Amino acid sequence: MRKGKKARVVQMQRIWAGQGESQKLGDLMVMLGAVGACEYAGCTPNFCNTNGLRYKAMVEIRRLRGQLTTAVNAVCSDANLFVDPKMKPPTEAQVTYLRQIVLAGLGDHVARRIQAEELLDEKWKNGYKTPLLDDPVFIHPNSVLFKQLPEFVVYQEIVETTKMYMKGVSAIKPEWIPLLLPPYCHFEKPLEHPPPSYCPKTGSVKCHRPSVFYRIGWQLPAVEVDYPEGIDRYKYFTKFLLEGKVFKKLASFTRCLLSNPVTMLKTWSKLQPRTESLLKALVSENADNRDALLAVWNRKPKYLLAEYCQWIPEAMHENVSKIWPPVTP
């Protein structure tokens, strides 16, 4: 490739890579930008030759895009998708989704930049560790992320020349790993701070848990996930149920409760019959989330009524019975 043409290709790659969030998609953003620019220009042999693209590859990509579009329209009849040659570049939000999709599909190809305290050899500087290899790997000099050196990346392949180089590199956030690749992580106990909470959207108990990335032992940030299965999840769900956070109709009775809902979490909670009664009733039906509880009420409308009444004064039992089950219409 002539020097002038090579300089133009490098310049176009920088343009296609974009700035900010777009650039973090890395080499895949360059490919995406190249395909978009080629389509916009009419996918001509001249455009491909001028910008260092293989014309046959661009034609094949166009054909595959058409096949994928047809497949999506067949599955989602109301999608009405079409291959738009004037399609705009992805937004920042779309780029983030693309980076997460790439991570979800390349769990074995995650790499972390070697920390200063881990440098065993000066040759390892700017290197990365991957669970699959003992030796360090490096971002390929042709990558748009070569000088950026993100802390965590995913790569498509490793080629060996003078060093082991990663190609097809995209930057990722470490907190995405436990959320998108939970089977690759060993989760630790839920944190006490921030405390577990109820998620109205999913109807489940959430908590923050740190984790370690499987074989290589990388410590990952704590992220919000479902509270692990077990008796403690039932206890927290019971607490939120009594506080009126699960069903709003029960919120009007919180001031009248004979015991504070936080009692469910105390080590001495078994000393109060009402705590054990309510907890055992929920465990017996595997009801540790809103949807599971609603399913039981569909079969047994009076389920939990007697147990809940133990938490309120007798004078209010009739009022509670009238609204039971306390499901918002």
Coordinates of C-alpha atoms in Angstrom, one line a residue:
M1 CA 0.0 0.0 0.0
R2 CA 1.4 3.4 -1.0
K3 CA 2.3 5.8 1.8
G4 CA -0.3 8.4 0.8
K5 CA -3.1 5.8 0.6
K6 CA -2.0 4.2 3.9
A7 CA -2.2 7.6 5.6
R8 CA -5.7 8.1 4.2
V9 CA -6.8 4.7 5.5
V10 CA -5.5 5.4 9.0
Q11 CA -7.3 8.8 8.9
M12 CA -10.5 7.2 7.8
Q13 CA -10.2 4.6 10.6
R14 CA -9.9 7.4 13.2
I15 CA -13.0 9.1 11.7
W16 CA -15.0 5.9 11.7
A17 CA -14.0 5.1 15.3
G18 CA -15.6 8.4 16.4
Q19 CA -15.1 10.0 19.8
G20 CA -16.2 9.5 23.4
E21 CA -18.5 6.5 23.9
S22 CA -18.3 5.5 20.2
Q23 CA -14.5 5.1 20.4
K24 CA -14.9 2.7 23.3
L25 CA -16.5 0.2 21.0
G26 CA -13.0 0.2 19.5
D27 CA -12.2 -1.8 16.4
L28 CA -15.8 -2.9 16.0
M29 CA -16.8 0.7 15.7
V30 CA -14.3 1.1 12.9
M31 CA -15.9 -1.8 11.1
L32 CA -19.4 -0.5 11.7
G33 CA -18.3 3.0 10.5
A34 CA -16.7 1.5 7.4
V35 CA -19.8 -0.5 6.5
G36 CA -22.0 2.6 7.0
A37 CA -19.8 4.9 5.0
C38 CA -19.5 2.3 2.2
E39 CA -23.3 1.9 2.0
Y40 CA -23.8 5.7 2.1
A41 CA -21.4 6.0 -0.9
G42 CA -23.2 3.3 -2.9
C43 CA -20.9 0.4 -2.1
T44 CA -18.7 1.0 -5.2
P45 CA -15.4 -0.6 -6.0
N46 CA -13.8 2.8 -6.3
F47 CA -14.9 3.8 -2.7
C48 CA -13.6 0.5 -1.4
N49 CA -10.2 0.8 -3.2
T50 CA -9.7 4.4 -2.0
N51 CA -10.4 3.6 1.6
G52 CA -8.6 0.3 2.0
L53 CA -11.8 -1.9 2.0
R54 CA -12.3 -5.2 0.2
Y55 CA -15.2 -4.7 -2.3
K56 CA -16.2 -8.4 -2.2
A57 CA -16.3 -8.3 1.7
M58 CA -18.6 -5.2 1.6
V59 CA -20.9 -6.9 -0.9
E60 CA -21.0 -10.0 1.3
I61 CA -21.8 -7.9 4.4
R62 CA -24.6 -6.2 2.5
R63 CA -26.1 -9.6 1.6
L64 CA -25.8 -10.8 5.2
R65 CA -27.5 -7.6 6.5
G66 CA -30.3 -8.3 4.1
Q67 CA -30.7 -11.9 5.4
L68 CA -30.7 -10.8 9.0
T69 CA -33.3 -8.1 8.3
T70 CA -35.5 -10.7 6.6
A71 CA -35.1 -13.1 9.5
V72 CA -36.0 -10.4 12.1
N73 CA -39.1 -9.3 10.1
A74 CA -40.2 -12.9 9.9
V75 CA -40.0 -13.3 13.7
C76 CA -41.3 -9.8 14.5
S77 CA -44.0 -9.1 12.0
D78 CA -44.5 -5.5 13.2
A79 CA -40.8 -4.6 13.1
N80 CA -40.9 -3.4 9.4
L81 CA -37.1 -3.2 9.2
F82 CA -35.2 -2.5 6.0
V83 CA -31.6 -2.1 5.1
D84 CA -31.1 1.7 5.1
P85 CA -28.1 2.9 3.1
K86 CA -28.3 6.2 4.8
M87 CA -28.5 4.8 8.3
K88 CA -27.1 7.2 10.9
P89 CA -24.3 6.1 13.2
P90 CA -25.3 4.5 16.5
T91 CA -26.2 6.9 19.4
E92 CA -24.2 6.8 22.7
A93 CA -26.8 4.6 24.2
Q94 CA -26.8 2.2 21.3
V95 CA -23.0 2.0 21.4
T96 CA -23.2 1.0 25.1
Y97 CA -25.7 -1.7 24.2
L98 CA -23.4 -3.0 21.5
R99 CA -20.4 -3.1 23.9
Q100 CA -22.5 -5.1 26.3
I101 CA -23.7 -7.5 23.6
V102 CA -20.1 -8.1 22.6
L103 CA -19.1 -8.8 26.2
A104 CA -22.1 -11.2 26.6
G105 CA -20.9 -13.2 23.6
L106 CA -17.2 -13.2 24.4
G107 CA -17.0 -14.2 28.1
D108 CA -13.9 -16.3 27.5
H109 CA -12.1 -13.3 25.8
V110 CA -12.0 -10.8 28.6
A111 CA -8.7 -9.2 29.4
R112 CA -7.6 -6.8 32.2
R113 CA -4.6 -4.4 32.0
I114 CA -1.7 -5.6 34.1
Q115 CA -1.5 -3.5 37.3
A116 CA 1.7 -1.8 38.3
E117 CA 2.2 -4.2 41.3
E118 CA 1.8 -7.2 39.0
L119 CA 4.6 -6.3 36.6
L120 CA 7.0 -9.2 36.8
D121 CA 9.0 -8.0 33.8
E122 CA 9.4 -4.6 32.1
K123 CA 8.3 -6.3 28.9
W124 CA 4.8 -6.8 30.4
K125 CA 4.3 -3.0 30.5
N126 CA 1.0 -2.0 28.8
G127 CA 0.2 -5.7 28.7
Y128 CA -3.1 -7.5 29.6
K129 CA -3.9 -10.7 31.4
T130 CA -6.5 -13.1 30.1
P131 CA -7.9 -16.3 31.9
L132 CA -6.9 -18.4 28.9
L133 CA -3.2 -17.7 28.8
D134 CA -0.3 -17.4 31.3
D135 CA 1.7 -15.0 29.2
P136 CA 0.6 -11.4 28.7
V137 CA -1.2 -10.2 25.6
F138 CA -1.2 -6.7 24.1
I139 CA -3.5 -4.5 22.1
H140 CA -2.5 -4.6 18.4
P141 CA -0.8 -1.4 17.2
N142 CA -3.4 -1.0 14.4
S143 CA -6.2 -0.9 17.0
V144 CA -7.9 2.4 17.7
L145 CA -7.5 1.6 21.4
F146 CA -3.8 1.0 21.2
K147 CA -3.0 4.2 23.0
Q148 CA -6.1 4.3 25.1
L149 CA -5.3 1.2 27.2
P150 CA -8.7 0.6 28.8
E151 CA -8.6 -1.3 32.1
F152 CA -10.9 -4.1 30.8
V153 CA -11.4 -5.2 27.2
V154 CA -12.8 -8.0 25.1
Y155 CA -11.1 -9.2 22.0
Q156 CA -12.1 -11.3 19.0
E157 CA -8.9 -13.1 18.5
I158 CA -5.2 -13.3 19.4
V159 CA -2.4 -13.4 16.8
E160 CA 1.2 -14.1 17.5
T161 CA 4.0 -12.1 15.8
T162 CA 6.7 -10.5 17.9
K163 CA 4.2 -10.5 20.8
M164 CA 0.7 -11.9 21.4
Y165 CA -1.7 -9.3 20.1
M166 CA -5.4 -8.9 20.6
K167 CA -7.4 -7.9 17.6
G168 CA -11.0 -6.8 17.4
V169 CA -10.8 -5.0 20.7
S170 CA -13.6 -3.2 22.6
A171 CA -13.5 -1.5 26.0
I172 CA -15.9 -2.7 28.7
K173 CA -16.8 -1.7 32.2
P174 CA -15.9 -4.2 35.0
E175 CA -19.3 -3.8 36.6
W176 CA -20.9 -5.3 33.5
I177 CA -19.1 -8.6 34.0
P178 CA -21.1 -9.9 37.0
L179 CA -24.4 -8.7 35.4
L180 CA -23.9 -10.1 32.0
L181 CA -21.6 -13.1 32.8
P182 CA -22.8 -14.3 36.2
P183 CA -21.7 -18.0 35.5
Y184 CA -18.1 -16.7 35.2
C185 CA -18.2 -15.0 38.6
H186 CA -17.9 -16.3 42.2
F187 CA -20.3 -14.0 44.2
E188 CA -19.6 -13.1 47.8
K189 CA -22.1 -12.5 50.6
P190 CA -24.6 -9.6 50.2
L191 CA -23.3 -6.3 51.5
E192 CA -24.9 -4.8 54.6
H193 CA -24.4 -1.3 53.1
P194 CA -26.2 -0.4 51.0
P195 CA -28.8 -2.7 52.6
P196 CA -31.1 -5.0 50.6
S197 CA -34.1 -3.4 49.0
Y198 CA -37.4 -4.2 47.3
C199 CA -37.6 -3.7 43.6
P200 CA -41.1 -2.6 42.5
K201 CA -40.3 -3.3 38.9
T202 CA -39.4 -7.0 39.3
G203 CA -41.2 -7.6 42.6
S204 CA -38.1 -9.2 44.1
V205 CA -35.5 -8.5 46.8
K206 CA -32.3 -6.9 45.6
C207 CA -28.9 -6.6 47.2
H208 CA -25.4 -5.6 46.3
R209 CA -22.8 -8.3 46.0
P210 CA -19.1 -8.1 45.1
S211 CA -17.6 -10.9 43.0
V212 CA -14.4 -12.5 41.7
F213 CA -13.9 -13.4 38.0
Y214 CA -13.5 -17.1 38.1
R215 CA -10.1 -18.8 37.5
I216 CA -8.0 -15.6 37.5
G217 CA -9.4 -14.1 40.7
W218 CA -10.0 -10.5 39.5
Q219 CA -12.0 -8.6 42.2
L220 CA -15.0 -7.0 40.5
P221 CA -17.2 -4.1 41.8
A222 CA -20.3 -4.8 43.8
V223 CA -23.4 -4.7 41.7
E224 CA -27.1 -4.9 42.4
V225 CA -28.5 -8.4 41.9
D226 CA -31.3 -10.6 43.1
Y227 CA -30.8 -11.6 46.8
P228 CA -29.5 -15.2 46.9
E229 CA -32.0 -18.0 47.6
G230 CA -32.5 -19.0 51.2
I231 CA -34.3 -18.2 54.4
D232 CA -32.8 -14.7 54.5
R233 CA -34.5 -13.7 51.2
Y234 CA -37.8 -14.8 52.8
K235 CA -37.1 -12.7 55.8
Y236 CA -36.4 -9.6 53.8
F237 CA -39.4 -10.2 51.6
T238 CA -41.6 -10.5 54.7
K239 CA -40.2 -7.3 56.1
F240 CA -41.0 -5.4 52.8
L241 CA -44.4 -7.0 52.7
L242 CA -45.2 -5.7 56.2
E243 CA -43.9 -2.3 55.4
G244 CA -46.4 -2.0 52.6
K245 CA -43.7 -1.8 49.9
V246 CA -45.0 -4.9 48.0
F247 CA -48.7 -4.1 48.1
K248 CA -49.8 -0.5 48.7
K249 CA -53.0 -1.5 50.4
L250 CA -51.0 -2.8 53.4
A251 CA -49.2 0.5 53.8
S252 CA -52.2 2.0 55.6
F253 CA -51.7 -0.6 58.4
T254 CA -48.0 -0.1 59.0
R255 CA -48.6 2.4 61.9
C256 CA -50.8 -0.2 63.7
L257 CA -48.3 -3.1 63.5
L258 CA -47.7 -4.8 66.9
S259 CA -44.1 -5.3 66.0
N260 CA -41.6 -3.5 63.9
P261 CA -41.1 -5.3 60.5
V262 CA -37.4 -5.1 61.1
T263 CA -38.0 -7.8 63.7
M264 CA -38.0 -10.3 60.9
L265 CA -34.2 -9.8 60.5
K266 CA -33.3 -10.1 64.2
T267 CA -31.6 -13.2 65.5
W268 CA -34.2 -13.4 68.3
S269 CA -37.2 -13.2 65.9
K270 CA -38.2 -16.8 66.6
L271 CA -39.1 -15.7 70.1
Q272 CA -42.2 -13.9 68.6
P273 CA -44.8 -16.4 67.3
R274 CA -46.1 -13.9 64.8
T275 CA -42.8 -13.7 63.0
E276 CA -42.4 -17.5 62.7
S277 CA -46.0 -18.0 61.7
L278 CA -45.8 -15.5 58.8
L279 CA -42.3 -16.7 57.7
K280 CA -43.3 -20.4 57.7
A281 CA -46.4 -19.7 55.7
L282 CA -44.4 -18.0 53.0
V283 CA -41.7 -20.7 52.9
S284 CA -44.4 -23.4 52.6
E285 CA -45.5 -21.9 49.3
N286 CA -42.1 -20.8 48.1
A287 CA -43.4 -17.2 48.1
D288 CA -40.3 -15.0 48.3
N289 CA -41.3 -12.6 45.6
R290 CA -44.4 -10.7 44.4
D291 CA -45.2 -12.9 41.5
A292 CA -45.0 -16.1 43.5
L293 CA -47.3 -14.6 46.1
L294 CA -49.8 -13.5 43.5
A295 CA -49.8 -17.0 42.1
V296 CA -50.7 -18.4 45.5
W297 CA -53.5 -15.9 46.0
N298 CA -55.0 -16.9 42.7
R299 CA -55.4 -20.4 44.2
K300 CA -56.0 -19.5 47.8
P301 CA -57.5 -16.0 48.2
K302 CA -57.3 -16.2 52.1
Y303 CA -53.7 -17.3 52.1
L304 CA -51.7 -15.3 54.8
L305 CA -54.7 -13.6 56.2
A306 CA -54.6 -15.3 59.5
E307 CA -50.8 -14.9 59.8
Y308 CA -51.0 -11.2 58.9
C309 CA -53.8 -10.6 61.4
Q310 CA -51.4 -11.6 64.2
W311 CA -49.4 -8.4 63.4
I312 CA -52.3 -6.0 63.9
P313 CA -54.8 -5.2 66.7
E314 CA -57.9 -7.4 66.8
A315 CA -60.1 -4.4 66.2
M316 CA -58.7 -4.1 62.7
H317 CA -59.1 -7.7 61.6
E318 CA -62.4 -7.1 60.0
N319 CA -61.1 -4.2 57.9
V320 CA -58.2 -6.3 56.7
S321 CA -60.5 -9.2 55.8
K322 CA -62.5 -6.9 53.5
I323 CA -59.5 -6.0 51.4
W324 CA -57.9 -9.4 51.3
P325 CA -56.0 -10.3 49.2
P326 CA -54.5 -6.8 49.2
V327 CA -53.9 -6.7 45.5
T328 CA -54.4 -3.3 43.8
P329 CA -57.2 -3.6 41.2

